[in-house]
Phi, psi and omega in degrees: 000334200251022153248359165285337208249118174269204174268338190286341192285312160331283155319288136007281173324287196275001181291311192295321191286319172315304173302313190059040179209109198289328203297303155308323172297297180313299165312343159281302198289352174046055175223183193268170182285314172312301238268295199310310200284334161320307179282330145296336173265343153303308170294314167314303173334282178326301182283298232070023177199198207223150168231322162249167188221162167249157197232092219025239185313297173302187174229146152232156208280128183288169189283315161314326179282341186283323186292324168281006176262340183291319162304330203279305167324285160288350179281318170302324160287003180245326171304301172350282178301347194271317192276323177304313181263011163285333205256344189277315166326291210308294176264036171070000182245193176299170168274137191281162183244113184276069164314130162245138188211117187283176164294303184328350199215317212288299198251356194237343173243333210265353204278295189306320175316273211294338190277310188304289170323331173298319188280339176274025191006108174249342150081040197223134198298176179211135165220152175246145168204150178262149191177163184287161184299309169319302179309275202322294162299345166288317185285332172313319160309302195275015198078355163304000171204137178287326213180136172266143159220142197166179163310159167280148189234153181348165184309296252258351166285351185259009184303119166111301148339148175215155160220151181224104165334114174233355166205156156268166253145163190215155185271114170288126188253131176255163176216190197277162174282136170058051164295144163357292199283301124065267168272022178252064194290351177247027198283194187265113176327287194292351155326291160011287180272044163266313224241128184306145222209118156289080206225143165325136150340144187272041186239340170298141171312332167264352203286001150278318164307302208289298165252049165287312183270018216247301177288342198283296201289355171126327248227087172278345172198156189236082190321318186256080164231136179274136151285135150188181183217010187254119186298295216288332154322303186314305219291318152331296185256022182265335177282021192237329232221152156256080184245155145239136133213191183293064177286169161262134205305353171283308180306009188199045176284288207288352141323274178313332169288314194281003171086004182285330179275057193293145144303090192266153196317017174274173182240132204227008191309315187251050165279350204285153197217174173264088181290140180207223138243134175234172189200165195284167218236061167266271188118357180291071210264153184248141182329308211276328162313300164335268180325340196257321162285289155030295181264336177300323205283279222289321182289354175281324204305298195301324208276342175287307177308315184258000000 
């Protein structure tokens, strides 16, 4: 079996289970649909058992795929590190630290985190990125990323996973300093819909607090709303706009302290979530990753004290 299972057959594999789609996996993977479906039909072989089934049009990972996918995973992350540390050998330095950053962290944690780390030269490359929670955690599987730091994200996304709590948060709703509702401190939740609404992708981590509470409160549709997960959009266009919109108060702290950004007067207490770290549930951590959490603990402690 173990000259039948290549690395494409691997690749392959966790691309489809991701997409959940072959037409798409193929399009990542820049291959033909035939070529992809081969190869899943190589591996099923090799294992003796379906890893997908179909599910009306669509397809979905079979109990075996879910399980050789947890295996799949770390044998690719573990390919990963073999190759990064020969490319490391090569040019003298640390093992590099690969960051995943929700927004909720991307402006309120990740700037002092990364300065603070920086100073223990550790002489290991740093890279930082934004992405829906959903990616970020598949790359976070395959070794394409060390550490996620965000919201905790559903049950059924952390299998395989590990997280460790370092603050709570509540979800916000912002507007521009002297939006309209502003000088309305008693206004109405459906007022809401006068004004386009800005609220997470339904692939965000938060976007089960939000319409949740969205509903809890009466307000079943939003004539006007943008999907999006990119802060610097929000941020652009709620300060251009008599927009609101629904963020986690991190990703826009450091707005409202400098006054570009108000907070409007709603109570959202029970949006509240857990920010933390995840990480792959190996423990196989490298000294400058270590260290790199490290400094995320501290600067969230100063940023929960103050």
């Amino acid at each position: 079996m173990d000259q039948q299972i290549k690395f494409r057959h691997l690749q392959t594999f966790m691309e489809v289970a991701r997409q959940k789609s072959v037409s798409k996996a193929a399009d990542v993977l820049a291959l033909t649909q035939p070529a992809v479906t081969r190869t899943i039909r190589e591996l099923e072989d090799a294992l003796g058992v379906r890893l997908f089934e179909k599910d009306g049009r669509g397809i979905r990972i079979s109990r075996f795929g879910e399980v050789f996918l947890r295996h799949a995973g770390s044998s690719v992350a573990a390919l990963r590190q073999g190759v990064d540390s020969i490319q490391q050998a090569l040019r003298s330095e640390g093992p590099p630290v690969r960051i995943g950053a929700l927004p909720t962290v991307s402006a309120r944690i990740m700037p002092d985190a990364v300065a603070q780390f920086l100073k223990e030269n550790t002489g290991s490359p740093i890279t930082v990125v934004t992405g829906d929670n959903s990616v970020l955690l598949e790359q976070l599987r395959t070794g394409a990323l060390d550490l996620v730091v965000g919201r905790l994200a559903p049950p059924e996304m952390m299998i395989g996973l590990s997280f460790e709590p370092l603050y709570s948060e509540h979800v916000i709703f912002a507007v521009r300093s002297g939006h309209p509702l502003m000088s309305k401190p008693n206004f109405s939740l459906g007022e809401l819909r006068d004004y386009t609404i800005l609220m997470p992708t339904p692939n965000a981590v938060i976007r089960p607090f939000v319409d949740r509470f969205l509903v809890t409160n009466g307000i079943a549709e939003l004539p006007v709303r943008i999907e999006t997960v990119s802060d610097a959009f929000g941020r652009a266009y709620i300060r251009a706009h008599d927009a609101i919109w629904i963020i986690s108060e991190g990703a826009v702290a450091n707005d409202i302290r400098d006054g570009r950004v108000a907070r409007l007067p709603i109570d959202t207490s029970e949006t509240v979530g857990s920010v933390g770290l995840t990480t792959r549930g190996t423990g196989d951590q490298s000294l400058a990753l270590s260290i790199f959490m490290q400094s995320v603990r501290a600067v969230a402690r100063q940023t929960a004290d103050g």
